[in-house]
Tab-separated table of C-alpha atoms in Angstrom:
chain	number	residue	atom	x	y	z
A	18	MET	CA	14.114	-7.966	-36.369
A	19	LYS	CA	11.005	-7.709	-34.576
A	20	GLY	CA	9.673	-3.919	-34.424
A	21	LEU	CA	8.130	-2.523	-30.921
A	22	PRO	CA	5.074	-3.111	-29.881
A	23	GLU	CA	2.487	-1.265	-31.492
A	24	ASP	CA	-1.390	-1.379	-32.796
A	25	ILE	CA	-1.617	1.620	-36.239
A	26	ASP	CA	-5.169	0.024	-36.977
A	27	ALA	CA	-5.879	0.761	-32.603
A	28	GLU	CA	-4.629	4.148	-32.631
A	29	ARG	CA	-6.452	5.302	-35.861
A	30	ALA	CA	-9.287	3.991	-35.131
A	31	ILE	CA	-9.819	5.357	-31.324
A	32	LEU	CA	-8.580	8.735	-33.260
A	33	ALA	CA	-12.021	8.681	-35.685
A	34	THR	CA	-14.211	7.932	-33.126
A	35	CYS	CA	-12.952	10.572	-30.966
A	36	CYS	CA	-13.322	13.091	-33.923
A	37	ALA	CA	-16.449	11.577	-35.316
A	38	PRO	CA	-19.442	14.566	-35.525
A	39	GLY	CA	-20.872	14.589	-31.471
A	40	MET	CA	-17.664	12.834	-30.036
A	41	ASP	CA	-16.436	15.571	-28.013
A	42	ALA	CA	-18.096	14.413	-24.449
A	43	LYS	CA	-16.416	10.821	-25.412
A	44	ALA	CA	-13.328	12.146	-26.377
A	45	ALA	CA	-12.807	13.665	-23.168
A	46	GLU	CA	-13.295	10.505	-21.125
A	47	VAL	CA	-10.468	9.202	-23.664
A	48	PHE	CA	-8.021	11.726	-23.212
A	49	ALA	CA	-8.651	12.095	-19.021
A	50	VAL	CA	-6.604	8.301	-19.943
A	51	VAL	CA	-4.711	8.248	-22.886
A	52	LYS	CA	-1.554	10.197	-23.196
A	53	PRO	CA	-0.166	11.733	-26.264
A	54	SER	CA	2.577	9.762	-25.728
A	55	ASP	CA	0.601	6.859	-25.158
A	56	PHE	CA	0.588	6.460	-29.429
A	57	SER	CA	2.982	5.291	-31.842
A	58	HIS	CA	3.084	6.406	-34.843
A	59	PRO	CA	4.639	10.360	-34.971
A	60	ASN	CA	1.244	11.468	-36.521
A	61	HIS	CA	-1.499	9.935	-33.761
A	62	ARG	CA	0.080	12.183	-31.797
A	63	LEU	CA	0.406	15.130	-33.012
A	64	ILE	CA	-3.433	14.365	-33.688
A	65	SER	CA	-3.799	13.430	-29.926
A	66	LYS	CA	-1.939	16.731	-28.921
A	67	ALA	CA	-4.920	19.039	-31.489
A	68	VAL	CA	-7.746	17.314	-29.535
A	69	ILE	CA	-6.794	17.892	-25.929
A	70	THR	CA	-5.465	21.476	-27.030
A	71	CYS	CA	-9.620	21.699	-28.335
A	72	LEU	CA	-11.024	20.382	-25.281
A	73	GLN	CA	-9.092	22.810	-23.903
A	74	ARG	CA	-10.346	25.557	-24.932
A	75	SER	CA	-14.168	23.998	-25.846
A	76	ILE	CA	-13.684	24.211	-29.932
A	77	GLU	CA	-16.337	21.319	-31.579
A	78	ILE	CA	-13.250	19.173	-32.859
A	79	SER	CA	-13.137	18.947	-36.656
A	80	PRO	CA	-10.070	18.259	-39.322
A	81	PHE	CA	-10.793	22.010	-39.492
A	82	SER	CA	-10.075	23.376	-35.535
A	83	LEU	CA	-7.488	20.292	-35.851
A	84	LEU	CA	-5.864	22.066	-38.093
A	85	ASP	CA	-6.053	25.223	-36.762
A	86	VAL	CA	-4.444	24.425	-33.264
A	87	MET	CA	-1.754	22.088	-35.203
A	88	GLY	CA	-0.468	25.216	-37.045
A	89	ASP	CA	2.352	25.238	-39.173
A	90	LYS	CA	2.719	20.747	-38.124
A	91	LYS	CA	0.021	20.687	-39.860
A	92	SER	CA	2.765	19.677	-42.517
A	93	GLN	CA	3.747	16.826	-40.612
A	94	LEU	CA	0.521	15.510	-41.513
A	95	GLY	CA	0.699	16.622	-45.386
A	96	GLY	CA	-2.432	19.137	-44.727
A	97	PHE	CA	-6.199	18.283	-44.477
A	98	GLN	CA	-6.096	15.108	-46.780
A	99	GLY	CA	-3.676	13.369	-44.637
A	100	LEU	CA	-5.124	14.178	-41.371
A	101	VAL	CA	-8.817	12.982	-43.210
A	102	ASP	CA	-7.057	10.143	-44.648
A	103	ILE	CA	-5.505	8.788	-40.586
A	104	LEU	CA	-9.197	9.946	-39.266
A	105	GLN	CA	-11.242	7.331	-41.762
A	106	GLY	CA	-9.956	4.490	-39.315
A	107	TYR	CA	-13.034	2.518	-37.881
A	108	GLU	CA	-15.030	3.780	-35.555
A	109	VAL	CA	-16.533	1.911	-32.664
A	110	GLU	CA	-18.573	2.537	-29.904
A	111	ASN	CA	-16.643	1.519	-26.934
A	112	PRO	CA	-13.409	3.221	-27.131
A	113	MET	CA	-11.702	2.584	-24.083
A	114	VAL	CA	-11.834	-1.081	-25.357
A	115	LEU	CA	-8.700	0.946	-27.733
A	116	ALA	CA	-7.347	2.779	-24.975
A	117	ASP	CA	-6.282	-0.429	-23.111
A	118	ILE	CA	-5.063	-1.751	-25.835
A	119	ILE	CA	-3.332	1.088	-26.301
A	120	LYS	CA	-1.985	1.674	-23.057
A	121	SER	CA	-0.827	-2.037	-22.838
A	122	HIS	CA	1.119	-1.585	-26.158
A	123	ARG	CA	2.614	1.066	-24.674
A	124	LEU	CA	3.954	-0.363	-21.342
A	125	ARG	CA	5.222	-2.844	-23.059
A	126	ARG	CA	7.634	-0.526	-24.649
A	127	ASP	CA	8.402	1.484	-21.869
A	128	LEU	CA	9.441	-2.174	-19.942
A	129	ILE	CA	11.598	-2.826	-23.691
A	130	ALA	CA	13.276	0.987	-22.786
A	131	ILE	CA	14.547	0.400	-19.191
A	132	GLY	CA	15.211	-3.549	-20.431
A	133	ASN	CA	17.866	-1.754	-22.316
A	134	ARG	CA	19.124	0.411	-19.792
A	135	LEU	CA	19.230	-2.443	-17.593
A	136	SER	CA	21.190	-4.882	-19.669
A	137	SER	CA	23.943	-1.356	-20.338
A	138	SER	CA	24.123	-1.030	-16.795
A	139	ALA	CA	24.168	-3.852	-15.146
A	140	GLN	CA	27.482	-4.617	-17.328
A	141	ASP	CA	29.335	-1.533	-16.029
A	142	LEU	CA	30.961	-3.034	-13.049
A	143	GLY	CA	32.099	-0.014	-11.844
A	144	ALA	CA	27.978	1.118	-10.772
A	145	GLU	CA	26.578	-0.623	-7.530
A	146	VAL	CA	25.095	-3.246	-8.660
A	147	LYS	CA	22.323	-3.379	-5.814
A	148	ASP	CA	21.400	0.889	-7.076
A	149	VAL	CA	20.827	-0.760	-10.798
A	150	ALA	CA	18.498	-2.742	-9.332
A	151	SER	CA	16.487	-0.713	-6.924
A	152	LYS	CA	17.055	2.061	-10.093
A	153	ALA	CA	15.726	-0.673	-12.703
A	154	ALA	CA	12.883	-1.533	-9.885
A	155	GLN	CA	11.619	2.209	-9.534
A	156	GLU	CA	11.324	2.172	-13.370
A	157	ILE	CA	9.337	-0.479	-13.650
A	158	SER	CA	7.075	0.752	-10.552
A	159	ASP	CA	6.442	3.910	-12.423
A	160	ALA	CA	6.088	2.656	-15.441
A	161	ALA	CA	3.223	0.221	-14.060
A	162	SER	CA	2.000	3.616	-12.038
A	163	SER	CA	1.168	5.847	-14.686
A	164	ARG	CA	-0.246	2.951	-16.862
A	165	ASN	CA	-3.121	2.706	-13.596
A	166	ALA	CA	-3.338	6.322	-13.191
A	167	GLY	CA	-7.127	6.874	-11.641
A	168	THR	CA	-8.982	8.947	-13.652
A	169	LEU	CA	-12.733	10.858	-13.022
A	170	ARG	CA	-14.736	8.287	-13.419
A	171	HIS	CA	-19.297	8.504	-12.744
A	172	VAL	CA	-20.356	7.825	-9.391
A	173	GLY	CA	-22.876	4.620	-10.778
A	174	LEU	CA	-19.953	2.711	-11.404
A	175	ALA	CA	-18.031	3.047	-8.084
A	176	VAL	CA	-22.688	2.565	-6.743
A	177	GLN	CA	-22.697	-0.526	-8.425
A	178	GLU	CA	-18.903	-1.877	-7.436
A	179	MET	CA	-20.079	-0.886	-3.867
A	180	GLN	CA	-23.443	-2.888	-4.219
A	181	GLU	CA	-22.073	-5.683	-5.975
A	182	ARG	CA	-19.475	-5.834	-2.299
A	183	GLN	CA	-22.281	-5.289	-0.633
A	184	ARG	CA	-23.489	-8.305	-1.778
A	185	GLN	CA	-20.961	-10.632	-1.746
A	186	GLY	CA	-20.802	-9.491	2.118
A	187	VAL	CA	-17.723	-8.131	2.021
A	188	GLY	CA	-17.351	-5.131	3.736
A	189	ARG	CA	-16.334	-6.298	6.697
A	190	GLY	CA	-12.449	-5.791	5.994
A	191	VAL	CA	-9.635	-8.978	7.657
A	192	MET	CA	-10.625	-10.011	11.353
A	193	THR	CA	-7.449	-9.795	13.554
A	194	GLY	CA	-8.648	-12.060	16.329
A	195	PHE	CA	-9.251	-9.367	19.131
A	196	THR	CA	-12.889	-9.069	19.532
A	197	GLN	CA	-12.978	-5.834	20.345
A	198	MET	CA	-11.021	-4.033	18.078
A	199	ASP	CA	-12.888	-6.458	15.535
A	200	ARG	CA	-16.310	-4.530	16.155
A	201	LYS	CA	-15.417	-1.405	16.363
A	202	THR	CA	-13.734	-1.421	13.074
A	203	LEU	CA	-15.097	-4.426	11.088
A	204	GLY	CA	-11.913	-5.273	10.082
A	205	PHE	CA	-8.852	-4.269	8.742
A	206	LYS	CA	-10.597	-2.946	4.709
A	207	PRO	CA	-8.209	-3.396	1.755
A	208	GLY	CA	-6.844	0.299	0.897
A	209	GLN	CA	-6.102	1.287	5.249
A	210	PHE	CA	-3.237	3.001	6.537
A	211	ILE	CA	-3.126	1.816	10.460
A	212	LEU	CA	-0.597	3.262	12.642
A	213	LEU	CA	-0.456	1.748	15.748
A	214	GLY	CA	1.804	3.873	17.981
A	215	ALA	CA	3.320	3.614	22.006
A	216	ARG	CA	6.910	4.035	24.244
A	217	PRO	CA	9.518	2.229	23.247
A	218	GLY	CA	9.709	-1.330	25.356
A	219	ILE	CA	5.586	-0.985	25.956
A	220	GLY	CA	4.907	-3.850	23.227
A	221	LYS	CA	3.938	-2.842	20.047
A	222	THR	CA	5.431	-5.075	17.883
A	223	ALA	CA	3.900	-8.057	20.792
A	224	LEU	CA	0.562	-6.029	19.320
A	225	ALA	CA	0.715	-5.974	15.793
A	226	MET	CA	2.537	-10.287	15.595
A	227	GLY	CA	-0.285	-10.744	17.110
A	228	TRP	CA	-2.725	-9.545	14.834
A	229	ALA	CA	-0.364	-11.109	11.993
A	230	LEU	CA	-0.285	-14.873	13.593
A	231	ASN	CA	-4.253	-14.624	14.425
A	232	ILE	CA	-5.208	-13.325	10.565
A	233	ALA	CA	-2.743	-16.651	9.451
A	234	MET	CA	-4.025	-19.117	11.501
A	235	ALA	CA	-7.590	-18.303	9.882
A	236	GLY	CA	-5.617	-20.093	6.836
A	237	GLY	CA	-4.950	-15.736	6.123
A	238	ASN	CA	-1.800	-13.824	4.233
A	239	VAL	CA	0.453	-11.675	5.640
A	240	ALA	CA	3.659	-10.014	4.585
A	241	ILE	CA	5.822	-8.808	7.292
A	242	PHE	CA	8.985	-6.061	6.424
A	243	SER	CA	10.489	-6.611	10.173
A	244	LEU	CA	13.607	-3.599	10.362
A	245	GLU	CA	14.182	-4.103	13.783
A	246	MET	CA	14.291	-7.592	14.946
A	247	GLY	CA	14.985	-11.296	13.051
A	248	ASP	CA	12.897	-13.550	11.743
A	249	ASP	CA	14.037	-16.171	13.969
A	250	GLU	CA	12.893	-13.887	16.873
A	251	ILE	CA	9.728	-13.400	15.280
A	252	ILE	CA	9.195	-17.053	14.347
A	253	GLY	CA	10.293	-17.575	18.593
A	254	ARG	CA	7.635	-15.052	20.072
A	255	MET	CA	4.898	-16.465	17.688
A	256	ALA	CA	5.136	-20.199	18.632
A	257	CYS	CA	5.266	-19.270	22.532
A	258	ASN	CA	1.990	-17.357	22.018
A	259	LEU	CA	0.574	-20.082	20.120
A	260	ALA	CA	1.900	-22.479	22.422
A	261	GLU	CA	1.389	-20.428	25.572
A	262	VAL	CA	5.103	-21.751	25.980
A	263	PRO	CA	6.781	-18.826	28.384
A	264	ARG	CA	9.511	-17.091	25.387
A	265	ASN	CA	12.405	-17.953	29.407
A	266	LEU	CA	11.587	-21.043	29.771
A	267	ILE	CA	12.419	-22.069	25.861
A	268	LYS	CA	15.787	-19.670	26.077
A	269	SER	CA	17.437	-21.369	28.938
A	270	GLY	CA	15.939	-25.091	27.274
A	271	GLU	CA	14.451	-25.631	31.022
A	272	VAL	CA	10.653	-27.005	29.537
A	273	THR	CA	8.910	-30.363	30.130
A	274	GLU	CA	7.941	-32.854	27.862
A	275	HIS	CA	4.298	-31.351	26.645
A	276	GLN	CA	6.165	-27.968	26.312
A	277	ALA	CA	8.479	-28.593	24.426
A	278	MET	CA	6.311	-30.447	21.902
A	279	ALA	CA	3.397	-27.633	22.114
A	280	TYR	CA	6.374	-25.470	20.854
A	281	ASP	CA	6.903	-27.151	18.145
A	282	ASN	CA	3.519	-27.807	17.276
A	283	ALA	CA	3.588	-24.474	17.204
A	284	VAL	CA	6.545	-23.876	14.803
A	285	GLU	CA	5.309	-26.472	12.781
A	286	ARG	CA	1.991	-24.372	12.799
A	287	ILE	CA	3.871	-21.498	11.607
A	288	ASN	CA	6.192	-23.021	9.157
A	289	SER	CA	2.801	-23.935	7.257
A	290	SER	CA	0.961	-20.988	7.614
A	291	GLY	CA	1.184	-17.655	5.143
A	292	ILE	CA	3.847	-15.333	6.903
A	293	TYR	CA	6.143	-13.842	5.115
A	294	ILE	CA	9.245	-12.063	6.614
A	295	ASN	CA	11.960	-9.871	5.480
A	296	ASP	CA	13.878	-9.008	8.055
A	297	SER	CA	16.245	-7.342	7.047
A	298	ALA	CA	17.793	-3.277	8.309
A	299	SER	CA	18.095	-1.968	5.039
A	300	SER	CA	14.491	-2.709	3.463
A	301	ASN	CA	13.623	0.980	2.131
A	302	LEU	CA	10.443	2.162	0.432
A	303	MET	CA	11.494	0.161	-3.333
A	304	ASP	CA	12.156	-3.007	-1.752
A	305	ILE	CA	8.342	-2.769	0.361
A	306	GLN	CA	6.519	-1.569	-2.301
A	307	THR	CA	8.808	-4.687	-5.484
A	308	GLN	CA	7.358	-7.728	-1.947
A	309	VAL	CA	4.345	-6.534	-1.910
A	310	SER	CA	3.680	-6.656	-5.600
A	311	SER	CA	5.074	-9.739	-6.104
A	312	LEU	CA	2.641	-11.269	-3.748
A	313	THR	CA	-0.130	-9.885	-4.161
A	314	ALA	CA	0.088	-10.882	-8.108
A	315	ARG	CA	1.153	-14.532	-6.495
A	316	MET	CA	-1.931	-14.614	-3.678
A	317	LYS	CA	-4.216	-12.912	-2.159
A	318	LEU	CA	-2.205	-10.922	0.210
A	319	ASP	CA	-4.452	-9.990	4.108
A	320	MET	CA	-2.208	-7.275	5.754
A	321	VAL	CA	1.603	-5.853	5.820
A	322	VAL	CA	2.723	-4.656	9.266
A	323	VAL	CA	6.332	-2.770	8.637
A	324	ASP	CA	7.827	-2.574	11.547
A	325	TYR	CA	8.152	0.291	12.669
A	326	ILE	CA	7.833	3.155	9.615
A	327	GLY	CA	11.124	5.463	11.497
A	328	LEU	CA	13.541	2.547	10.421
A	329	VAL	CA	12.489	2.806	6.271
A	330	CYS	CA	15.174	3.044	4.592
A	331	HIS	CA	14.807	6.776	2.439
A	332	GLN	CA	17.098	9.138	1.022
A	333	ALA	CA	15.021	12.486	0.405
A	334	GLY	CA	15.404	15.748	-1.321
A	335	LYS	CA	18.893	17.406	-0.867
A	336	ASN	CA	19.059	19.394	2.513
A	337	ALA	CA	15.458	17.765	3.187
A	338	SER	CA	14.871	18.390	6.960
A	339	GLU	CA	13.119	14.476	8.940
A	340	ALA	CA	9.886	14.970	8.628
A	341	VAL	CA	10.209	15.766	4.729
A	342	ARG	CA	11.423	12.328	5.302
A	343	MET	CA	8.735	10.923	7.251
A	344	GLY	CA	6.651	12.590	4.926
A	345	GLU	CA	7.230	10.624	2.015
A	346	ILE	CA	7.348	7.395	3.728
A	347	SER	CA	4.530	7.930	5.214
A	348	ARG	CA	2.733	8.844	2.036
A	349	ALA	CA	4.142	5.902	0.320
A	350	MET	CA	3.013	3.447	2.969
A	351	LYS	CA	-0.754	4.993	2.138
A	352	VAL	CA	-0.205	4.666	-1.471
A	353	LEU	CA	0.405	0.733	-1.137
A	354	ALA	CA	-1.696	0.442	0.761
A	355	LYS	CA	-4.889	1.682	-2.129
A	356	THR	CA	-2.352	0.576	-5.489
A	357	TYR	CA	-2.062	-2.979	-3.599
A	358	LYS	CA	-5.212	-3.325	-1.891
A	359	VAL	CA	-4.083	-4.949	1.568
A	360	PRO	CA	-4.295	-3.266	4.948
A	361	VAL	CA	-0.858	-1.738	6.072
A	362	VAL	CA	0.559	-1.720	9.313
A	363	ALA	CA	2.970	0.956	10.038
A	364	LEU	CA	4.089	0.868	13.962
A	365	SER	CA	6.137	4.373	15.218
A	366	GLN	CA	7.762	5.503	17.775
A	367	LEU	CA	6.716	7.996	19.882
A	368	ASN	CA	7.794	11.943	20.363
A	369	ARG	CA	10.347	11.336	23.329
A	370	ASN	CA	8.731	14.687	25.038
A	371	ILE	CA	5.973	11.972	26.124
A	372	GLU	CA	8.537	9.747	28.523
A	373	ASN	CA	8.565	12.819	30.421
A	374	ALA	CA	5.379	13.423	30.966
A	375	SER	CA	3.063	12.235	34.251
A	376	ASP	CA	2.325	8.213	34.415
A	377	SER	CA	-0.910	9.185	34.072
A	378	ARG	CA	-1.473	11.051	30.990
A	379	LYS	CA	-2.227	9.233	27.635
A	380	PRO	CA	-0.936	9.626	24.385
A	381	ARG	CA	-2.301	11.445	22.237
A	382	LEU	CA	-1.856	12.684	18.198
A	383	SER	CA	0.948	15.029	18.125
A	384	ASP	CA	3.018	12.639	19.965
A	385	LEU	CA	3.850	11.293	16.729
A	386	ARG	CA	7.347	11.376	15.437
A	387	ASP	CA	7.443	14.059	12.799
A	388	SER	CA	3.428	13.486	13.670
A	389	GLY	CA	2.085	16.263	10.805
A	390	SER	CA	1.852	13.808	8.145
A	391	LEU	CA	1.286	10.493	9.440
A	392	GLU	CA	-1.641	11.859	11.372
A	393	GLN	CA	-2.708	12.892	7.628
A	394	ASP	CA	-2.423	10.169	6.383
A	395	ALA	CA	-3.366	7.130	8.384
A	396	ASP	CA	-6.728	5.774	8.173
A	397	ILE	CA	-6.537	4.223	11.473
A	398	VAL	CA	-4.538	5.803	14.755
A	399	MET	CA	-4.290	3.256	17.852
A	400	PHE	CA	-2.123	4.169	20.938
A	401	LEU	CA	-0.934	1.343	23.407
A	402	HIS	CA	-0.347	2.838	26.728
A	403	ARG	CA	0.738	1.399	29.583
A	404	LYS	CA	0.626	3.060	32.885
A	405	ALA	CA	4.825	3.855	34.226
A	406	LYS	CA	4.387	1.912	38.421
A	407	VAL	CA	7.246	1.299	40.035
A	408	GLN	CA	6.791	-2.307	40.507
A	409	ILE	CA	7.123	-3.494	45.004
A	410	PRO	CA	9.203	-6.048	45.620
A	411	GLY	CA	7.352	-8.995	46.390
A	412	GLU	CA	3.687	-7.901	44.067
A	413	PRO	CA	2.785	-9.553	40.604
A	414	PRO	CA	3.594	-6.411	38.178
A	415	ASP	CA	1.267	-4.211	36.759
A	416	ARG	CA	0.187	-6.280	32.709
A	417	THR	CA	-2.497	-3.728	32.387
A	418	ALA	CA	-2.673	-1.390	29.415
A	419	GLU	CA	-5.227	0.608	26.785
A	420	LEU	CA	-5.639	0.056	23.535
A	421	ILE	CA	-6.536	3.496	22.373
A	422	CYS	CA	-8.167	4.996	19.049
A	423	ALA	CA	-7.263	8.330	17.908
A	424	LYS	CA	-8.293	8.545	14.694
A	425	HIS	CA	-10.931	6.321	13.012
A	426	ARG	CA	-11.554	7.900	9.720
A	427	ASP	CA	-14.491	5.115	8.727
A	428	GLY	CA	-15.970	4.946	12.400
A	429	GLU	CA	-15.895	5.810	15.978
A	430	MET	CA	-12.921	6.189	18.384
A	431	PHE	CA	-12.710	3.421	21.435
A	432	ASP	CA	-10.655	2.203	24.206
A	433	ILE	CA	-9.867	-1.316	25.130
A	434	PRO	CA	-8.659	-2.733	27.771
A	435	MET	CA	-5.842	-4.914	26.948
A	436	ILE	CA	-3.438	-7.277	29.821
A	437	PHE	CA	-0.148	-7.883	28.582
A	438	GLN	CA	1.272	-11.131	28.616
A	439	GLY	CA	4.667	-10.968	28.694
A	440	GLU	CA	6.035	-15.117	29.835
A	441	PHE	CA	4.289	-15.571	25.873
A	442	THR	CA	5.294	-11.925	24.242
A	443	ARG	CA	1.715	-11.464	24.016
A	444	TYR	CA	-1.527	-8.604	24.158
A	445	ILE	CA	-4.586	-10.218	24.555
A	446	GLU	CA	-7.518	-8.320	25.219
A	447	ASP	CA	-9.042	-7.786	28.825
A	448	THR	CA	-12.749	-9.818	28.911
A	449	TYR	CA	-13.706	-8.530	32.410
A	450	LYS	CA	-13.305	-4.645	32.039
A	451	GLU	CA	-14.882	-5.097	28.374
A	452	ARG	CA	-17.062	-1.674	27.411
């Protein structure tokens, strides 16, 4: 039977390098990334624990100090001679290369163990299959996250990466096609968590789908998790937006030949675009993470939309409040954005007290439902605001609105005048009031 993935020579070489005279600083760099459990051989795990103990106590690393901190466990190695034999491995100039090899083998062993547990669980007919799949996905995600865990690095490396991005002209994020907003934000950037809040019925979904449609029509890829609206409704709205055909005429079938042709062409353009929709009302955090991971492995993903964040299924700890549950979801959205280097746009309802406020009062950060965590985690918080006005018979409806940026971690706040074109279920910027 084939053994588990391991590289004993790499393990010996990294230990020999880190335990060589004068290599304490390099050892600290290596063991900020490599854990004792990453080693396959038990003796190598024991030595790595001793190295970490020496580093924590500011003790110079040597065979004598290692044996001293091991205590009675040094007999497991065969004493001084056993330790020296292991540390006679080949020393290398860049042990971080070996660290990557060792952690890769550790991840493979973890995946094999997860696969064995999954095989056993899948054969248990008494277990709920969705729970089995969700648990396996969580374990795989945890294993991958542990391999990619961040560590301290010199600022020079970050400076080099930043300068390279600037040379390549990638300082700007993905453009949404909303000119005034793009000018203020310089586009939605990878790793950003963007929150769009509004009262029910204001049209935040229409605005977010407008962003997604414009990105896709420019050749980008967008993932949409719609927990409230079906994919046919989303596609229909996008097609009306693109074709500029009133939605009510499509529903009633009272379209002209020209309108029908324009609508069909719009549907075909959407069909060939990079838009991916999951309209399951029971999507949970793991579903979203797994599917985003799958997409980013196959293509460059330009934006993720979650509509809306309050409907994401997540079971917090026992007796946890709704604020705690939302806090965990909010943090997961930010982690999702950073892990997969993609802007994540989440829609949010506002607290009901704003519905009772005067029609002149604009939304503010405290109006976010369970606002503490959302406000803290989001890089950009925007509100879509329309004044509540009584419709006077015979007069055209008030279509004016405002897009209010109440938080912008990497730039200035702004207000942008908008117009709601309800017949096309879309928002456009009011260029006549551009400021």
